[in-house]
Coordinates of C-alpha atoms in Angstrom, one line a residue:
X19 CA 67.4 121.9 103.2
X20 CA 63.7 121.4 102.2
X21 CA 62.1 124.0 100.2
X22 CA 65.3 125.6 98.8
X23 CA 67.4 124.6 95.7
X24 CA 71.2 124.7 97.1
X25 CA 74.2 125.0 94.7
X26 CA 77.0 123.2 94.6
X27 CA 80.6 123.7 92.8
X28 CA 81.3 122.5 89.9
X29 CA 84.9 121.7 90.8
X30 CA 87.4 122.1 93.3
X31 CA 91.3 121.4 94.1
X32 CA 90.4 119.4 96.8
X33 CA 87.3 117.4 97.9
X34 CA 86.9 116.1 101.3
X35 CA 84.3 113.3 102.3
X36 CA 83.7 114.0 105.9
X37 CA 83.6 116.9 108.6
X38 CA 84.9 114.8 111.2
X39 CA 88.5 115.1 112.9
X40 CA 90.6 113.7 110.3
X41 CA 88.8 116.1 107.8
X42 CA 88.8 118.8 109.4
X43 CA 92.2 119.0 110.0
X44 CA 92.9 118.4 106.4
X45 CA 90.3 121.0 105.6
X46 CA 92.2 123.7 107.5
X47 CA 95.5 123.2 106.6
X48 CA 94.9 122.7 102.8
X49 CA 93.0 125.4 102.6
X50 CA 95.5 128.0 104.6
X51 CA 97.6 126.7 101.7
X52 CA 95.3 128.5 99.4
X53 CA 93.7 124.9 97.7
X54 CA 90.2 125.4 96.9
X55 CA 88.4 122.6 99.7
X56 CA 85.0 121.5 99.5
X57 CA 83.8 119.3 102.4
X58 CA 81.1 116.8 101.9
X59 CA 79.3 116.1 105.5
X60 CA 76.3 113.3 105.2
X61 CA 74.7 114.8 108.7
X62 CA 73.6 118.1 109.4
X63 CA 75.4 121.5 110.6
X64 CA 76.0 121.8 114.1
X65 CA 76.8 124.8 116.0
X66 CA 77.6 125.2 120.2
X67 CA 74.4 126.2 120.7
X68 CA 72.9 122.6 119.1
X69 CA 75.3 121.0 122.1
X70 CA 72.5 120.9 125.0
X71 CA 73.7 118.6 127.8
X72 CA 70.8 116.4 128.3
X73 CA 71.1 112.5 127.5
X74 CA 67.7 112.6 125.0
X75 CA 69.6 115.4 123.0
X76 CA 72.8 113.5 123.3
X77 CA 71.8 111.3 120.7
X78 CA 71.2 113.8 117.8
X79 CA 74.9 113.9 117.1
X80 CA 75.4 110.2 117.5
X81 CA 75.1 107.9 113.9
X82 CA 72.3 109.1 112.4
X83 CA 72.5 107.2 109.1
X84 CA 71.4 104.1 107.2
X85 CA 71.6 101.1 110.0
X86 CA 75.3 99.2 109.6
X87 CA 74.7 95.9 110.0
X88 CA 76.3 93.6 112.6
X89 CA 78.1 90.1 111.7
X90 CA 80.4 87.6 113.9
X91 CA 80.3 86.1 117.7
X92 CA 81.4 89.5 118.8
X93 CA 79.0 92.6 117.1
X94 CA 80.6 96.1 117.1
X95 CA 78.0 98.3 118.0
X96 CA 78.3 101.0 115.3
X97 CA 76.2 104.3 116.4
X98 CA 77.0 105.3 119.8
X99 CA 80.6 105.6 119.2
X100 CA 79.7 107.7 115.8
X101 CA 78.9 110.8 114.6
X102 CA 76.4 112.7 112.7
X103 CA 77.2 115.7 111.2
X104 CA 79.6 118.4 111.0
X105 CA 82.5 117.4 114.0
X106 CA 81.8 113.7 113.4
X107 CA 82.4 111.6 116.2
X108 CA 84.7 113.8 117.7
X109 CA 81.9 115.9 118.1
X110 CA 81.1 113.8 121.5
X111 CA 84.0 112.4 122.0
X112 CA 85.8 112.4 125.8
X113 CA 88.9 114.2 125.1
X114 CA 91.2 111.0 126.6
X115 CA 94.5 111.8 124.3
X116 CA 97.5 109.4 125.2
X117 CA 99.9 109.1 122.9
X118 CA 100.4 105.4 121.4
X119 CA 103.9 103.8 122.6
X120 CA 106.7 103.3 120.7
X121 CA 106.1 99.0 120.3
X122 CA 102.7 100.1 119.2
X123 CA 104.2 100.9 116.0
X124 CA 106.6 97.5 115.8
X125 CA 104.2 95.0 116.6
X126 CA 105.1 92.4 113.9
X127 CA 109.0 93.1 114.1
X128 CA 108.9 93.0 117.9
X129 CA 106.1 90.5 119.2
X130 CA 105.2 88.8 115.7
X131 CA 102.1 89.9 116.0
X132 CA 99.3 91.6 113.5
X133 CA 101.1 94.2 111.6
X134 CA 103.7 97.3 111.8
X135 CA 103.3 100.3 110.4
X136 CA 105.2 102.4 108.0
X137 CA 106.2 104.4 110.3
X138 CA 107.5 104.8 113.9
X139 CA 106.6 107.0 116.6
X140 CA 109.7 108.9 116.3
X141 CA 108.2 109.6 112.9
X142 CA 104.7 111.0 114.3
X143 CA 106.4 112.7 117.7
X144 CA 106.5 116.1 116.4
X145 CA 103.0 116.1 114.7
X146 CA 101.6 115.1 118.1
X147 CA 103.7 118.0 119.8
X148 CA 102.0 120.4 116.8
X149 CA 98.9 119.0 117.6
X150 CA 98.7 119.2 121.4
X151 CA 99.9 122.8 121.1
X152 CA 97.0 123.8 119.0
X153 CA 94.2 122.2 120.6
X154 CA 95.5 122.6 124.3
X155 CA 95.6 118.8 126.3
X156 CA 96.1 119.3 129.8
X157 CA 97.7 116.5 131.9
X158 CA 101.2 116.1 133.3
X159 CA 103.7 114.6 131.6
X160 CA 106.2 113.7 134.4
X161 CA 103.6 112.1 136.5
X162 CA 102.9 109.7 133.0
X163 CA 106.1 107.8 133.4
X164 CA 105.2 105.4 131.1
X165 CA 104.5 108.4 128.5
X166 CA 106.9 108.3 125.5
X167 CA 108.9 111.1 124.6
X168 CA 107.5 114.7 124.0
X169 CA 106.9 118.3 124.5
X170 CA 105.4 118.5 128.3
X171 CA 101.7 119.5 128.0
X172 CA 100.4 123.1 127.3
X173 CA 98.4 122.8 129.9
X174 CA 98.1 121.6 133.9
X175 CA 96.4 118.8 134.6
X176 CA 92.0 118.4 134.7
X177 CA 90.6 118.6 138.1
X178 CA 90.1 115.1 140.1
X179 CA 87.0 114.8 142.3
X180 CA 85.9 112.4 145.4
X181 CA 85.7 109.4 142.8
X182 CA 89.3 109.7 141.5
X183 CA 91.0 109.7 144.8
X184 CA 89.0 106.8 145.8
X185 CA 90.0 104.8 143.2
X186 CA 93.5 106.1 143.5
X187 CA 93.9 104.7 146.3
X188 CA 93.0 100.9 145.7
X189 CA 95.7 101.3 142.4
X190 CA 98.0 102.8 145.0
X191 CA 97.9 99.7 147.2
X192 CA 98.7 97.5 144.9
X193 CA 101.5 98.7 143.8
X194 CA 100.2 100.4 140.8
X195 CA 100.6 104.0 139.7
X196 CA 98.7 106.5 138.6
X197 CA 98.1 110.2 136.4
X198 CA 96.1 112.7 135.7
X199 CA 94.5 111.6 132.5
X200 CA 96.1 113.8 129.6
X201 CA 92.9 115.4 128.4
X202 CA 92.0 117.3 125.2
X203 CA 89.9 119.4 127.5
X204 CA 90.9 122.8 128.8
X205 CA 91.9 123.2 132.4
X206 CA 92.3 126.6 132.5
X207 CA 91.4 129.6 129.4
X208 CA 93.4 128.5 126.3
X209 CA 93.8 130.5 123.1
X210 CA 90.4 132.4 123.6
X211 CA 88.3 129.4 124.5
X212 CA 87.5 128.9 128.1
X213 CA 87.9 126.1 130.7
X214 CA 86.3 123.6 131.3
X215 CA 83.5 123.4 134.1
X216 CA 83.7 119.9 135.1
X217 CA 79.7 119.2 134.7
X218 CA 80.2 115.8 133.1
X219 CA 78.4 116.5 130.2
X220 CA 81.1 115.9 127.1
X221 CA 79.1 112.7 125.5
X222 CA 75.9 115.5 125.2
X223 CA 78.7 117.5 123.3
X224 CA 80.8 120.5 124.9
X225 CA 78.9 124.4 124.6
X226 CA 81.3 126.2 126.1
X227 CA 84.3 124.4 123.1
X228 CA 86.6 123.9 126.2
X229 CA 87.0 120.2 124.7
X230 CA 88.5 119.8 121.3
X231 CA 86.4 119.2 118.9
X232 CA 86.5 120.3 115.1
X233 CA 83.7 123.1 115.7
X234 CA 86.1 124.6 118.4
X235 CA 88.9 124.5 116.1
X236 CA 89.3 123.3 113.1
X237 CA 86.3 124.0 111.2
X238 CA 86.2 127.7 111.8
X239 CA 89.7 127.9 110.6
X240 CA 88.7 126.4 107.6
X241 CA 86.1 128.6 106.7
X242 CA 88.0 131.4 107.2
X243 CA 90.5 130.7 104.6
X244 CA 87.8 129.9 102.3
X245 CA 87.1 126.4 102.8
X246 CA 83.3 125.1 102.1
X247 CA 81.7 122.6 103.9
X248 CA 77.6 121.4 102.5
X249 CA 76.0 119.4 105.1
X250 CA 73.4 116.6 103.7
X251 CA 75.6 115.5 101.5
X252 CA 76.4 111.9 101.0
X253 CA 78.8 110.9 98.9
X254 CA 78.3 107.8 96.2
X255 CA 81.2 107.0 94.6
X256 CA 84.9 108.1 93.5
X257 CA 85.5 108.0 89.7
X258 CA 88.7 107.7 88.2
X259 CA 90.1 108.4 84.7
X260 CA 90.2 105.8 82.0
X261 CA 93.3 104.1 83.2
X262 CA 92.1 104.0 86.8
X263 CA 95.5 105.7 87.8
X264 CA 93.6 109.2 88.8
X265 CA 90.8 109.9 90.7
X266 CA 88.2 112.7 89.0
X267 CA 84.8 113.5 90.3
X268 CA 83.1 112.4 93.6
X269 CA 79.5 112.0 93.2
X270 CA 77.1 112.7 96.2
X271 CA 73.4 113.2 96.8
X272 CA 72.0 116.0 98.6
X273 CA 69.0 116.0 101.3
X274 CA 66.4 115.6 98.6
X275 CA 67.8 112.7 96.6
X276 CA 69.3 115.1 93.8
X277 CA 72.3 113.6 92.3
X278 CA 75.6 115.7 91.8
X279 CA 79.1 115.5 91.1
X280 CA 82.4 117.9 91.8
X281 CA 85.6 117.3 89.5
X282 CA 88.8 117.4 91.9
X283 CA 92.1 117.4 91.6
X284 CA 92.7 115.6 94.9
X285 CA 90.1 113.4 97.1
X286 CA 90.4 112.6 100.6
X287 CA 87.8 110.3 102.2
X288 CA 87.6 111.4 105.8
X289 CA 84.3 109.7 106.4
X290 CA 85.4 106.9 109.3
X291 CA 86.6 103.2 108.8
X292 CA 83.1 102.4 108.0
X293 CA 81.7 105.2 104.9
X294 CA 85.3 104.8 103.5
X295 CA 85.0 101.5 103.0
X296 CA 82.0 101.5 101.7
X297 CA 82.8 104.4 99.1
X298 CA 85.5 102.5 98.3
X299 CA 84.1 99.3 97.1
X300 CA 80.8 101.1 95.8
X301 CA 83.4 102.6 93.6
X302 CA 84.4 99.7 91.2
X303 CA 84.6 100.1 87.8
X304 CA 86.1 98.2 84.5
X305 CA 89.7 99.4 85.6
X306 CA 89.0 98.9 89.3
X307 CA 86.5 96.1 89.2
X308 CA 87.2 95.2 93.2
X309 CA 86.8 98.8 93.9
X310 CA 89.0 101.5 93.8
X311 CA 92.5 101.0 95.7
X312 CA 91.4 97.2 96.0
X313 CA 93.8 96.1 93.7
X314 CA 95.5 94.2 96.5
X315 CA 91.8 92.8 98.6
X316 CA 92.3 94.7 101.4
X317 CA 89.9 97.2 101.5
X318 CA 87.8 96.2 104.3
X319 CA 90.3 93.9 105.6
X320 CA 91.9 93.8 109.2
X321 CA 89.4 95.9 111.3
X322 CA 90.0 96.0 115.3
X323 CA 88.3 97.6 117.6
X324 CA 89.4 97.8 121.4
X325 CA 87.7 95.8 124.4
X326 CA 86.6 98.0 127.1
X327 CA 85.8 96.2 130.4
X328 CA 83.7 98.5 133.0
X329 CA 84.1 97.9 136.7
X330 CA 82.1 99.7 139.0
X331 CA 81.4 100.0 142.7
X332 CA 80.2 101.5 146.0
X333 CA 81.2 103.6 148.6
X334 CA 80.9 104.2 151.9
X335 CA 82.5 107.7 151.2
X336 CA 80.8 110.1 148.6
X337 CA 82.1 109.6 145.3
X338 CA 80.9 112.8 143.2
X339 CA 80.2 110.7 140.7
X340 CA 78.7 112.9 138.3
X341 CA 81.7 115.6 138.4
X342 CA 84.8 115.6 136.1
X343 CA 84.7 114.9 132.7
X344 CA 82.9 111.5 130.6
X345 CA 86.5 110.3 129.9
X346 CA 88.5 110.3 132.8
X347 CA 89.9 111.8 135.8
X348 CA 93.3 109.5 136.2
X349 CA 95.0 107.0 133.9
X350 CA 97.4 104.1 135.1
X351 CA 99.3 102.1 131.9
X352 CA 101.3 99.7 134.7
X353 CA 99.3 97.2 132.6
X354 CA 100.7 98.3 129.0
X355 CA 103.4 95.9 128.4
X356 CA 101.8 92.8 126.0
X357 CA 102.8 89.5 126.6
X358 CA 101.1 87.3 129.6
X359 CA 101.8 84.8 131.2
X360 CA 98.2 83.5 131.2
X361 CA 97.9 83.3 127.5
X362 CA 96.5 86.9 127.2
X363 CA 98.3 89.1 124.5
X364 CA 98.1 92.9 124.7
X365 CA 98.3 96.1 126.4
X366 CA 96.1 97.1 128.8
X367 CA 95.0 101.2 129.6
X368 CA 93.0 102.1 132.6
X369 CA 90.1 105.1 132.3
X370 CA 89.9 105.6 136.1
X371 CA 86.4 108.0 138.0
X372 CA 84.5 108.7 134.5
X373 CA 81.6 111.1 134.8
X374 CA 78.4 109.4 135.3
X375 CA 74.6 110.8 134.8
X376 CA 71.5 108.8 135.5
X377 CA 70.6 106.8 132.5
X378 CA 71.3 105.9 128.5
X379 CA 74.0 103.8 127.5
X380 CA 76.7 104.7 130.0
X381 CA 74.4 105.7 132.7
X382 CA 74.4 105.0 136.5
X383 CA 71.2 102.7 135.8
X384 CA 73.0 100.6 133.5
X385 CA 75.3 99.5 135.6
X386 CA 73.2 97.6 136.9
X387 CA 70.5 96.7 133.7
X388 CA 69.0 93.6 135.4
X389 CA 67.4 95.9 138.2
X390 CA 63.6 97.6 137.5
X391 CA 60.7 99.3 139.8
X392 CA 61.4 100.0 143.2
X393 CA 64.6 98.0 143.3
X394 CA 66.7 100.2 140.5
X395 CA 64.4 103.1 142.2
X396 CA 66.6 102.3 145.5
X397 CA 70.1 101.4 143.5
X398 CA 69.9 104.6 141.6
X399 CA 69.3 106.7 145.3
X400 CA 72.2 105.1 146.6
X401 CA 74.6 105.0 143.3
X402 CA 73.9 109.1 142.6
X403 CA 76.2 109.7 145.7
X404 CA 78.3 106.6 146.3
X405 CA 79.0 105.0 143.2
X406 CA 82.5 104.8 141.2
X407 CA 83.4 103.6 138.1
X408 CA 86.5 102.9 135.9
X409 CA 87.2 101.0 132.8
X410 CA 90.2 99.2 130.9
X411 CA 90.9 99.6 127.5
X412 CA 92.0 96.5 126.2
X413 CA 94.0 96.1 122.9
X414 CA 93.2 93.6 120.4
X415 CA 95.3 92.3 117.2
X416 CA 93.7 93.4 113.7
X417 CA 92.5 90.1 111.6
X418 CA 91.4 89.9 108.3
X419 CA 88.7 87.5 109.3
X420 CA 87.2 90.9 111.0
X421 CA 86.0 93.2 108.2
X422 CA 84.0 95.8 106.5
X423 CA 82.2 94.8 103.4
X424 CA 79.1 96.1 101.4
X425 CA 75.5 94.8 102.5
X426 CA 72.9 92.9 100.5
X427 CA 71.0 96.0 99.8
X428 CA 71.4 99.7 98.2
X429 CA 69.0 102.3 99.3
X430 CA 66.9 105.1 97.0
X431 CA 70.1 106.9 96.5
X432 CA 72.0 104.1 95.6
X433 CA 73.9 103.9 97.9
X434 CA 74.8 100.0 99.6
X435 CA 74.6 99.1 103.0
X436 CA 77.6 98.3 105.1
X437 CA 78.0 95.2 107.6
X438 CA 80.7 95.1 110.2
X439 CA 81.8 91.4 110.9
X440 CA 83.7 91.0 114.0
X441 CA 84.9 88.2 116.3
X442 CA 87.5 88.5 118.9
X443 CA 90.0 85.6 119.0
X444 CA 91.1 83.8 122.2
X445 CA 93.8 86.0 123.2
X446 CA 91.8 89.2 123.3
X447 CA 89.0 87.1 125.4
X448 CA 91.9 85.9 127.8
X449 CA 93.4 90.0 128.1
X450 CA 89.5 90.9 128.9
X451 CA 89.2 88.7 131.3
X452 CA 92.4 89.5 132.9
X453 CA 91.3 93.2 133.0
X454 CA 87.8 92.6 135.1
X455 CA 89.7 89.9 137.8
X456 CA 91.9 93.0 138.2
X457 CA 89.6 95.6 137.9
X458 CA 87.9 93.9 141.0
X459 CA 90.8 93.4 143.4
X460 CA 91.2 97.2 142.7
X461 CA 87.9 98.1 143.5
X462 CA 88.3 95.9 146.4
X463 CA 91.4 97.3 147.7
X464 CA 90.3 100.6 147.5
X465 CA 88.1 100.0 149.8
X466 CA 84.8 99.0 148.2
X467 CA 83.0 96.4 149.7
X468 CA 80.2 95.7 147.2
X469 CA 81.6 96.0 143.3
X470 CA 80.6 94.0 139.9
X471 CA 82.0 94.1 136.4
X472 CA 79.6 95.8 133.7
X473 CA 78.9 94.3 130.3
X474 CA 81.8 94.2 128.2
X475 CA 81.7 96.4 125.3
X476 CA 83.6 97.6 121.6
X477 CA 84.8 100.6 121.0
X478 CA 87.3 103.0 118.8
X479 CA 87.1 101.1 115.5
X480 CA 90.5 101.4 113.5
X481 CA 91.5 99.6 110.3
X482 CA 90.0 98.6 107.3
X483 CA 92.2 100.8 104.9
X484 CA 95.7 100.0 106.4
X485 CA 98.8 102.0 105.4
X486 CA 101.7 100.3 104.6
X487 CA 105.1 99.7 102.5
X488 CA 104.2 97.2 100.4
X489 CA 100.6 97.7 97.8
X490 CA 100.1 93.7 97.8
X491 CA 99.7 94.1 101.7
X492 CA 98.0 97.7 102.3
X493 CA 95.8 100.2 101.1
X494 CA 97.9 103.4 101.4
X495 CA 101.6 104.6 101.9
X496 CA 102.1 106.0 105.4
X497 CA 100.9 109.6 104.3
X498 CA 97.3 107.9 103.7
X499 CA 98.1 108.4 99.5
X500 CA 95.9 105.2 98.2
X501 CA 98.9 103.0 96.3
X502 CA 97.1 102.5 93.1
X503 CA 95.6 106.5 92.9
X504 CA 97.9 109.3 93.2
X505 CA 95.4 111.8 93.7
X506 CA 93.2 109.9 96.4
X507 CA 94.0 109.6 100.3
X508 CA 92.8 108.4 103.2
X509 CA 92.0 110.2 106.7
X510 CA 91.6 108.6 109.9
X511 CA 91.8 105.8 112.3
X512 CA 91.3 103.4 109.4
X513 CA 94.5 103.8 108.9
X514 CA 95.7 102.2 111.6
X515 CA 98.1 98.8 111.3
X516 CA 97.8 98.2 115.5
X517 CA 95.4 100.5 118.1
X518 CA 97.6 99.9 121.3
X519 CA 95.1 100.0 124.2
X520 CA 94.7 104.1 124.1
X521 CA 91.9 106.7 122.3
X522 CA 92.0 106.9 119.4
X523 CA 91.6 110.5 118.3
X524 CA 94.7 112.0 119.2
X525 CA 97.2 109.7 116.8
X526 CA 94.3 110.8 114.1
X527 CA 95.0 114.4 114.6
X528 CA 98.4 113.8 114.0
X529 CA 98.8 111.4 111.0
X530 CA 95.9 114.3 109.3
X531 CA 98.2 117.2 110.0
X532 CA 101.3 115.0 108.5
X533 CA 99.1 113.6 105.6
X534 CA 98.1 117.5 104.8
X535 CA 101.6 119.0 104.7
X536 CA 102.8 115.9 102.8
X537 CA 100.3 117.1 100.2
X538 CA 101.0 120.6 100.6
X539 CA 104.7 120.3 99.9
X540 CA 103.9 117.5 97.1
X541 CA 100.7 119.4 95.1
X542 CA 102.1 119.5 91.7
X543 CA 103.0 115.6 91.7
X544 CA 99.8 114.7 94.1
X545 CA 97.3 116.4 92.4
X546 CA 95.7 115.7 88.4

């Protein structure tokens, strides 16, 4: 970007603020309608060949923004589970796709707990069946009993090496069962893209584009029906009409601090929980003075993030530990129903044999971070061949105590920081703690005599712009349309009323491809 003088539109029918999953598949299917889309990305371009599966280059397409700051007892840790640039966090995501369940939807009505949403699964069903078609998820839907309804899976499922049916077997023992983990990775040639190897390199990003990601997919088919995307572009502010009712022109700065604005007839902020939030609020104006679609205080409001509790231990047998895929090679939901008798509230998913390399966040050696010298030198000899690991997903309730809200500070282009407070109430710590006593007792039964529960961790942040019915209570109506601006929706997991205990990314794809043809068949009264 140095050195050269880019141009950007003047104008355009539809602007959206982020490359990342929910954008881009907005992006495509807006512009196969024949809208005019410009795409605002913050990072920088990627291609496959930027994808090199080392754990140094990893982090190049990890957050690579201003820092977010933390806040509460319990700190989400914002830029290892984010993106940076075009493909967004989905860029290096692991390709883990269940579904959400059908109470996921209800859980007010049926548990009175946190929140419903506007709509039910049977309501989202046939966007995930579009979904899965076009991207290719291999697992097997039969052998998922606990799946909810849907079109079987295009594809069979992912390969499962030494680690999985190690680990099988200690969930097999007790009673539990398990599945191949329903994968947005390619087990066999799909569509013109290939399979995948099973190297365990999908957090470094995937070259070959066997794992969905919007530079496999969605991207490329929205350039080619005209779509523009301009990378170092971070957007400012939305600005409405007089009245407040419509939103105009999104302001953004390019790499070398120039300031710029496109006029658009619709806005969609694709940009993550996080940069949405912050738009949002930075956004306020006479008519909007709490920020735009704040009219009701919950922008920011009633984040949740999921509890992930890793287990790990060794073998006597070889475990092929670095083979398979960074997500998962088998899933088990036994755990999923949500009330406990121990207090704990939730549902609990299991990520069973993940894909393990040497070092860096989710690394062999920090599974064991207390060791150094010549004892981690021994550990990691003996972990590169006989070490397994799993993880549970744990669900937690959104609270508007947890929140996104702008920072004390704004930066050269005036644009605000962004802090993240987050604390995890009593019932989420009990459901965590229910998770690692049973992660061990698997471990053990399987046969591992030596095993230890890793640091519990955050991931998969949803809420923060909820949908809803009602505009006193929510942000948007359940097609992401912002209550209080016609012309201005919202993309992504911030979304979210509940998060279940599964990956996100999947029910993302789907509420995007519902939100674009809601807008597609609605232009004339959607757009100003």
């Amino acid at each position: 970007m140095k050195g050269r003088t880019p141009t950007y539109p003047l104008e355009a029918d539809v602007v959206i603020v982020g490359a990342g999953a929910a954008g881009a598949v907005m992006a495509a299917r807006l512009a196969r309608a024949g809208r005019r889309v410009v795409i605002l990305e913050a990072g920088p371009r990627w291609n496959a060949g930027d994808l090199v599966s080392s754990q140094i280059w990893a982090r190049r397409i990890k957050w690579g923004g201003p820092a977010v700051l933390p806040g509460g007892e319990d700190p989400y840790g914002f830029n290892m589970a984010n993106g940076w640039g075009v493909g967004g966090a989905s860029l290096h995501h692991y390709g883990g796709w269940p579904r959400m369940h059908a109470e996921d939807f209800r859980m007010r009505s049926t548990y009175g707990q946190g929140l419903d949403w506007p709509l039910t699964y049977a309501d989202l069903r046939p966007w995930y069946d579009k979904i899965q078609e076009e991207v290719g998820i291999s697992g097997d839907a039969v052998a998922e009993t606990w799946r909810p309804p849907g079109a079987p899976y295009p594809l069979g499922p992912m390969a499962v090496f030494n680690q999985g049916a190690l680990l099988r077997r200690g969930f097999e023992k007790r009673g539990l069962r398990t599945a191949p983990y329903p994968a947005a990775i390619l087990s066999a040639n799909y569509k013109g893209r290939p399979a995948c190897i099973n190297d365990g390199w999908c957090d470094a990003g995937c070259p070959l584009m066997a794992l969905a990601n919007p530079l496999a997919l969605y991207i490329p088919q929205a350039l080619e029906a005209g779509a523009v995307v301009h990378e170092h572009c971070r957007a400012r502010r939305v600005l409405a009409d007089g009245r407040g009712r419509r939103v105009r022109t999104v302001e953004f700065v390019d790499a070398d601090g120039r300031a710029h604005a496109i006029r658009a007839r619709s806005v969609v902020l694709a940009a993550g929980p996080v940069q949405n939030v912050r738009i949002l609020l930075q956004s306020a104006s006479p008519a909007s003075p709490k920020g735009l679609a704040n009219g009701s205080g919950m922008v920011g409001r009633n984040i949740a993030a999921h509890v992930m509790v890793p287990a790990h231990g060794f073998f006597d047998d070889k475990t092929q530990c670095h083979l398979g895929t960074s997500g998962a090679q088998l899933i088990c939901q036994d755990h999923y129903g949500k009330r406990r008798a121990d207090g704990a509230f939730g549902s609990v998913t299991w990520a069973i044999a993940n894909a393990l390399k040497p070092n860096d966040l989710l690394g062999i050696a920090n599974t064991r971070a207390d060791l150094m010298g010549g004892e981690l030198h021994r550990f990691m000899a003996r972990a590169a061949h006989h070490l397994a690991t799993m993880s549970a997903i744990c669900e937690t309730v959104p609270s508007a105590r947890n929140r996104i809200e702008l920072g004390p500070r704004v930066d050269r282009d005036g644009i605000a920081q962004v802090r993240i407070t987050h604390t995890l109430d009593e019932q989420a710590r009990a459901l965590a703690t229910f998770a690692g006593r049973e992660a061990l007792a698997l471990f053990a039964s399987a046969g591992s005599r030596e095993n230890w529960l890793g640091q519990r961790g955050l991931a998969h942040l949803a809420g923060g712009t909820l949908m809803g019915e009602k505009a006193t209570a929510s942000v948007t109506d359940s097609f992401g349309v912002c209550h209080e601006h016609t012309n201005l929706l919202i993309a992504g997991a911030g979304l979210f009323p509940s998060v279940g205990a599964v990956n996100p990314t999947f029910t993302l794809h789907a509420l995007a491809a519902r939100s674009a043809e809601h807008v597609i068949k609605q232009w004339s009264s959607l757009a100003a």
